[in-house]
Short mmCIF file of C-alpha atoms in Angstrom, two decimals:
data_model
loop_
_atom_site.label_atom_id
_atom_site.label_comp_id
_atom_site.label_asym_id
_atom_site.label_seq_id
_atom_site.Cartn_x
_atom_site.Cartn_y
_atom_site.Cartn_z
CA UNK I 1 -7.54 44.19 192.73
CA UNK I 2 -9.41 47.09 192.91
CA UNK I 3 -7.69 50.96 193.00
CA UNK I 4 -10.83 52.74 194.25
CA UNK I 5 -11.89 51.58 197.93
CA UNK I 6 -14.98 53.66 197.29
CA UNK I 7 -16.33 51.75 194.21
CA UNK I 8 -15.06 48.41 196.32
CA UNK I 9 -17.57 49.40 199.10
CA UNK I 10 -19.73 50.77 196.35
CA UNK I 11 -20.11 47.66 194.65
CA UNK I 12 -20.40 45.32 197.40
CA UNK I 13 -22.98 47.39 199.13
CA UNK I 14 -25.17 46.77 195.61
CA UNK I 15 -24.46 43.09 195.61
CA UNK I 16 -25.67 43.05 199.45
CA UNK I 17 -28.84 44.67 198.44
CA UNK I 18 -29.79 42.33 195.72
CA UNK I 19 -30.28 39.54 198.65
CA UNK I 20 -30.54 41.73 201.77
CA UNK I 21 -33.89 43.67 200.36
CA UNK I 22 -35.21 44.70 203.78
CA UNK I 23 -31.43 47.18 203.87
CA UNK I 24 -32.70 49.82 201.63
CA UNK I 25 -36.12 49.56 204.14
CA UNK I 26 -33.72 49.94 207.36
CA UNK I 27 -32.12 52.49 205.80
CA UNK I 28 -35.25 54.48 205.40
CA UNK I 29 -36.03 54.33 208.63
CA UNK I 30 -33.01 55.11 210.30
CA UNK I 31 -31.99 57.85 208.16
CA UNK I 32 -32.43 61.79 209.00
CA UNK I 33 -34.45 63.35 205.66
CA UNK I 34 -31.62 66.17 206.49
CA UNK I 35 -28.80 64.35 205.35
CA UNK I 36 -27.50 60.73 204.70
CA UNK I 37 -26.39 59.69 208.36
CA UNK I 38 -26.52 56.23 208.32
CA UNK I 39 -22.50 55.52 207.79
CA UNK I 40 -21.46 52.00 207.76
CA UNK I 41 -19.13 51.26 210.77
CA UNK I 42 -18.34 47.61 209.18
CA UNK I 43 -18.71 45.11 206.76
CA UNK I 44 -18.04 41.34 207.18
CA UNK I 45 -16.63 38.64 204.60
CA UNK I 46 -17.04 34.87 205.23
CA UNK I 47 -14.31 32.34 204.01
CA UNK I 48 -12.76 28.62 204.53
CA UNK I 49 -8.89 28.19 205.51
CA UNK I 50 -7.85 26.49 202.44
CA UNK I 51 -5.07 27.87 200.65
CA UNK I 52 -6.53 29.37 197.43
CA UNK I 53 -9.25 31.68 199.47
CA UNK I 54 -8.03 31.81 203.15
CA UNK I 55 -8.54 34.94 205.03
CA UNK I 56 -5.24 36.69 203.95
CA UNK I 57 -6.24 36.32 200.21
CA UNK I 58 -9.63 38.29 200.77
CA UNK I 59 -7.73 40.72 203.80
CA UNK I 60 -5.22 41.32 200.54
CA UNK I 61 -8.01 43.16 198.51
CA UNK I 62 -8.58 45.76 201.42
CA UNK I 63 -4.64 45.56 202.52
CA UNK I 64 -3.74 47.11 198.94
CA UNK I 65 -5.97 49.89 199.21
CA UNK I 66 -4.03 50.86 202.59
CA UNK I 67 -5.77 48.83 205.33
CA UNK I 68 -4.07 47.37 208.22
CA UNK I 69 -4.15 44.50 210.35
CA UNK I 70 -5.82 45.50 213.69
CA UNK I 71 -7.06 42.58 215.54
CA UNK I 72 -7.16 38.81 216.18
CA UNK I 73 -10.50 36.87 217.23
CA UNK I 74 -10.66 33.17 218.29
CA UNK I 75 -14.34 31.03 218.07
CA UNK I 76 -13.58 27.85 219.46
CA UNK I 77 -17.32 26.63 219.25
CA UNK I 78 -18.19 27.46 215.51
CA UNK I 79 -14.57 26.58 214.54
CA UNK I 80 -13.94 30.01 213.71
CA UNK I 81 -10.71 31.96 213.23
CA UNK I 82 -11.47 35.70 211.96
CA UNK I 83 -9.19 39.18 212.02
CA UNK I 84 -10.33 42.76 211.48
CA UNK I 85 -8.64 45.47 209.68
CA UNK I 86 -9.02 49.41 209.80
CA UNK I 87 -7.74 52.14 207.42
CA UNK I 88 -5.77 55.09 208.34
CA UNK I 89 -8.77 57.56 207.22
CA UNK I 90 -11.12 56.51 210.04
CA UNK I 91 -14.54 57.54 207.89
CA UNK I 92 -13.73 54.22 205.86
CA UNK I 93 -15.64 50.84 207.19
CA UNK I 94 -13.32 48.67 209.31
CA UNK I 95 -13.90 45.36 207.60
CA UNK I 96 -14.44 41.77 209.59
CA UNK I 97 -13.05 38.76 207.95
CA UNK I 98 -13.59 35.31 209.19
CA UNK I 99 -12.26 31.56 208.48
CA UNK I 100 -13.87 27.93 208.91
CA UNK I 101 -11.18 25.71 210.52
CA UNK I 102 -12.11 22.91 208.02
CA UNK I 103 -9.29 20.70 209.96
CA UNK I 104 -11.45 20.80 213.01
CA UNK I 105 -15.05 19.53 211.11
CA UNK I 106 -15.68 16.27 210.10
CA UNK I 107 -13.95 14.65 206.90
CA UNK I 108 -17.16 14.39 204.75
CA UNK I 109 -17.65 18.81 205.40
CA UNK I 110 -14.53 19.12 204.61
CA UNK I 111 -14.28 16.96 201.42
CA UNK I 112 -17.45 19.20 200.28
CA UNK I 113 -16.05 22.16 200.94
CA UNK I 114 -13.21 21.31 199.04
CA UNK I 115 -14.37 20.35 196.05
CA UNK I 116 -17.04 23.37 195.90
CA UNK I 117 -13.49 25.96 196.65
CA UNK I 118 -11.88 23.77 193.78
CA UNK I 119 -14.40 24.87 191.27
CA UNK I 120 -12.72 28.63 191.88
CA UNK I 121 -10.73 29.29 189.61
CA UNK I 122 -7.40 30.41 190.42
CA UNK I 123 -7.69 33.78 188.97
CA UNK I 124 -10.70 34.76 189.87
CA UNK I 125 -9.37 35.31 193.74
CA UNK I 126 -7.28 38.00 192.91
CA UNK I 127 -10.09 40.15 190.36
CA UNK I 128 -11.52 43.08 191.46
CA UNK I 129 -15.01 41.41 191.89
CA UNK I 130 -14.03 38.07 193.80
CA UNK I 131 -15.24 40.03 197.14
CA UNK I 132 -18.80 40.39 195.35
CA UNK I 133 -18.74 37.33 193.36
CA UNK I 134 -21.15 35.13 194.72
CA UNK I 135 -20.65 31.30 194.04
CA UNK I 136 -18.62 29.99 191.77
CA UNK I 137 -20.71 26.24 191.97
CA UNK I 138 -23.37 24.97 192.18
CA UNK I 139 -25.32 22.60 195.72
CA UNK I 140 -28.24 20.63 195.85
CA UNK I 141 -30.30 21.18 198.77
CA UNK I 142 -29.78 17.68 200.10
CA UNK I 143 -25.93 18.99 200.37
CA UNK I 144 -26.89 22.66 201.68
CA UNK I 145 -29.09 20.57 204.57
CA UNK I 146 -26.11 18.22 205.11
CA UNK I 147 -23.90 21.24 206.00
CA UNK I 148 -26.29 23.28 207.66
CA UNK I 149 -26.82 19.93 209.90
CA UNK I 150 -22.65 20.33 211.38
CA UNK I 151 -22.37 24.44 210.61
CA UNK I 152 -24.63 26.52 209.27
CA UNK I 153 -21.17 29.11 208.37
CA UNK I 154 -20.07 26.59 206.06
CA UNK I 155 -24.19 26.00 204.70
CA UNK I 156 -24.16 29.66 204.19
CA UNK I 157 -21.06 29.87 201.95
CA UNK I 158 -22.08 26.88 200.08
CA UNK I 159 -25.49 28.56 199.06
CA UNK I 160 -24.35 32.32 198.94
CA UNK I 161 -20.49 31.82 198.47
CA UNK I 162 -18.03 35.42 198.34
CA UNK I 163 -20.49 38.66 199.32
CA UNK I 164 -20.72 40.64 202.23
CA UNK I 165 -22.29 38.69 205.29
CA UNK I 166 -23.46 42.16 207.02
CA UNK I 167 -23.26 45.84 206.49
CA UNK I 168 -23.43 47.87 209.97
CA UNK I 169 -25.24 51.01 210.67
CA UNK I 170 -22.71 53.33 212.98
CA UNK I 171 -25.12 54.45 216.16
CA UNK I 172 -22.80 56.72 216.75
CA UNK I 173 -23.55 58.76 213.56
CA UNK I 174 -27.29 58.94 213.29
CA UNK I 175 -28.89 62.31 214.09
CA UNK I 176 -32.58 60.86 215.20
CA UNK I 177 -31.29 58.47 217.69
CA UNK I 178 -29.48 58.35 220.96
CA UNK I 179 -28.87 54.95 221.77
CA UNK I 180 -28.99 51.58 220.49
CA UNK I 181 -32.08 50.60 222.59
CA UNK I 182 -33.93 52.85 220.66
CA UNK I 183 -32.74 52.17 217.20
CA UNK I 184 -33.80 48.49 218.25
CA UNK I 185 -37.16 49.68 218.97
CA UNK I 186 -37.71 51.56 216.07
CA UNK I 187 -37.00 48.54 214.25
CA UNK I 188 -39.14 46.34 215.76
CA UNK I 189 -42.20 49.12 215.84
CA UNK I 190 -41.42 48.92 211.97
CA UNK I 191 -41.93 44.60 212.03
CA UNK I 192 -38.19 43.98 211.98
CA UNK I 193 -37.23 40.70 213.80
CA UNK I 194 -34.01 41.05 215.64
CA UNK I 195 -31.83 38.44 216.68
CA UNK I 196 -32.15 37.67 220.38
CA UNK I 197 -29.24 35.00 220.89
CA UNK I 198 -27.46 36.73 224.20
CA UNK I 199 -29.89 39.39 224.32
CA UNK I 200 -31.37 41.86 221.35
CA UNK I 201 -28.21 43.82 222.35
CA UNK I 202 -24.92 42.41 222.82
CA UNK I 203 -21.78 43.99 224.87
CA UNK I 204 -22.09 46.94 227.08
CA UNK I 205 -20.37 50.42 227.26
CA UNK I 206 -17.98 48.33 229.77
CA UNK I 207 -16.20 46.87 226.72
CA UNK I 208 -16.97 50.21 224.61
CA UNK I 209 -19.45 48.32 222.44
CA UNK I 210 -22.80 47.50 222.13
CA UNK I 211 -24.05 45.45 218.64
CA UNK I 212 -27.20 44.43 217.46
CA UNK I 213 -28.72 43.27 214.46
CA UNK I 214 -31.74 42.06 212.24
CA UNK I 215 -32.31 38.51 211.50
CA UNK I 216 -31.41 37.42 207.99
CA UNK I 217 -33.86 38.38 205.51
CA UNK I 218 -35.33 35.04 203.81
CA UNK I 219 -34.61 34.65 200.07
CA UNK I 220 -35.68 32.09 197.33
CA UNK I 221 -32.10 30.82 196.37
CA UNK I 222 -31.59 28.64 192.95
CA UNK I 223 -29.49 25.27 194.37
CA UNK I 224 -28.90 22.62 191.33
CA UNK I 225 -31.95 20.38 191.87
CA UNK I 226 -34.62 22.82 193.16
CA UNK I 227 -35.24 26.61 194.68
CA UNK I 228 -35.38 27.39 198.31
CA UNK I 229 -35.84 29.92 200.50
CA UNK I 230 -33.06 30.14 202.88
CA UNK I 231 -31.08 32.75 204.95
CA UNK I 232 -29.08 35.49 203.05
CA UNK I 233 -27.57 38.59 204.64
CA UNK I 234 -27.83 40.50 207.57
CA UNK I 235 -27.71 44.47 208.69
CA UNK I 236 -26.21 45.53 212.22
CA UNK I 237 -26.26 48.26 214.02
CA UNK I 238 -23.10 48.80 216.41
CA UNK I 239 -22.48 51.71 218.91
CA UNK I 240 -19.29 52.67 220.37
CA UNK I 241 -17.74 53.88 223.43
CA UNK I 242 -14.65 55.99 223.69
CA UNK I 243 -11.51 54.60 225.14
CA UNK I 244 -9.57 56.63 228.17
CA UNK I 245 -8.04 58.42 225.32
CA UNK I 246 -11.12 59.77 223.91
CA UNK I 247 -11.17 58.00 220.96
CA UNK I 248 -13.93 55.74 219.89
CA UNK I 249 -13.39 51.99 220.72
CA UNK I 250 -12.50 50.43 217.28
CA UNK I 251 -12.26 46.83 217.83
CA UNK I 252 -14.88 44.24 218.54
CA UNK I 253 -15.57 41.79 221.23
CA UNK I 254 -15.68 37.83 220.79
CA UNK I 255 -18.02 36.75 223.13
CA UNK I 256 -20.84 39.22 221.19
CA UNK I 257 -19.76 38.60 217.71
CA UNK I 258 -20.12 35.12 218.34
CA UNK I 259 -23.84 35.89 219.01
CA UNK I 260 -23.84 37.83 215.48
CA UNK I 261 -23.17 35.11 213.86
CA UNK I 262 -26.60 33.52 214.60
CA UNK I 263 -28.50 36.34 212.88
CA UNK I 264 -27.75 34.02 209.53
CA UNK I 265 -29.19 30.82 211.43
CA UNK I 266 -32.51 29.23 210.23
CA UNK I 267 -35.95 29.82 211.73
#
C-alpha cells in the first residue's frame, strides 16, 4: 500500500496520461499561465464485485492513507453499485469507486469476467501499484465485442483493466472561467467532443452540482489476436454549489453520474 497519497495521485495521474493524451491538451487550455489552477476535484476507479478486487479492496488503498467513507450510490440499469470517499484535508481529490454486480449479468459475462480477475494474482491487489496496474490478461477482440454487446463497464475493464477511469477539473478553482457553460465552450471552440447523454451538462446548482465531461479519447489498444482502437479514459469537469452551511457540496448525484458513465461508450 502506498504511504504517500501524493505520489498515489502522482502516479496514477501519469498512467492516465499515457491513454488519455488529449488531458495534458485540456489542461493547457484551461489553465491560467499565472499559476497551476486546474485542481482535480475527483478521480474514479472501475472494478467487479468478486471477492479478490471488490470495491473495499481498492477503497482500502485510499482508506490507509486517511480517507473515509462518505457516500453510497445505487445504478440499477448498468448493474452498478459504487461509494465515494473524501479525506479530512479537503485540497485532496475525493475518489469515486464503482462495482459490476456480476450476479445480475448473464452467466457467460460473468464466467469471463471471472476467469480474466483469476489471472490476478493474489498479491498484486494489495501493492502499491495495483490502482495503476493496468491488466493483468490478456482478450481477443471477439471477447472485448462480446462484452461490450451486454456492458460496455465490464468491455472497458476487460481491455484497460485497474487505472483511473476519469480525472476531474474543479470549476470551482480555475481563475479564467466562471461557469461550467463556458469551460464547455472553450472546449468545444478548441475541437473537443463532449458527451451529450442528458445534456452537455448534467445536474444543476439545485442539487449543488453541475458535471460535464469529454468523450473518451480513442486509443489503438493491443488485445491477444489483433490491435484496436477503442475507448480509454475520460476528463471531467465538475462545479459545485455550497450547501446552507456554506460549504461546498461534496457528494455527487446518481441520476448525472449515470450519464458520466457514457463518456467511455463507443462512437
Amino acid at each position: 500500500m502506498h504511504t504517500d497519497v501524493k505520489a498515489l495521485f502522482e502516479n496514477l495521474w501519469q498512467n492516465y496520461l499515457q491513454v488519455t493524451p488529449s488531458a495534458k491538451k485540456v489542461h493547457q487550455l484551461l489553465g491560467s499561465s499565472q499559476q497551476d489552477d486546474v485542481i482535480n476535484d475527483h478521480i474514479a476507479l472501475r472494478t467487479f464485485n468478486l471477492p479478490k478486487v471488490s470495491l473495499d479492496k481498492l477503497a482500502a488503498h485510499f482508506l490507509a492513507l486517511g480517507y473515509e467513507e462518505c457516500g453510497e450510490y445505487h445504478f440499477e440499469a448498468k448493474k452498478l453499485y459504487a461509494k465515494h470517499f473524501e479525506h479530512q484535508d479537503r485540497t485532496l481529490p475525493k475518489v469515486f469507486i464503482s462495482e459490476l454486480l456480476l450476479d445480475k449479468c448473464s452467466a457467460e459475462l460473468r464466467e469471463t469476467i471471472e476467469q480474466l480477475v483469476a489471472q490476478i494474482p493474489d498479491e498484486a491487489v494489495t501493492a502499491d501499484n495495483f490502482l495503476y496496474s493496468g491488466t493483468h490478461w490478456q482478450v481477443s477482440q471477439a471477447t472485448y465485442e462480446k462484452l461490450l454487446a451486454e456492458s460496455e463497464y465490464a468491455a472497458w475493464m476487460a481491455a484497460w483493466g485497474y487505472r483511473a477511469n476519469h480525472f476531474t477539473v474543479s470549476v470551482n478553482d480555475l481563475q479564467n472561467f466562471d461557469s461550467l457553460e463556458q469551460v464547455n465552450q472553450a472546449l468545444k471552440d478548441a475541437g473537443f467532443l463532449l458527451n451529450t447523454s442528458g445534456g452537455e451538462i448534467k445536474g444543476t446548482p439545485d442539487v449543488y452540482l453541475e458535471q460535464s465531461s469529454t468523450l473518451a479519447d480513442l486509443v489503438t489498444v493491443k488485445f491477444s489476436d489483433t490491435e484496436a482502437t477503442i475507448p480509454s479514459c475520460f476528463y471531467e469537469f465538475a462545479r459545485r454549489y455550497p450547501l446552507a452551511n456554506g460549504l461546498l457540496y461534496s457528494g455527487f448525484v446518481a441520476a448525472s453520474a449515470d450519464k458520466i458513465f457514457e463518456s467511455t461508450n463507443a462512437r
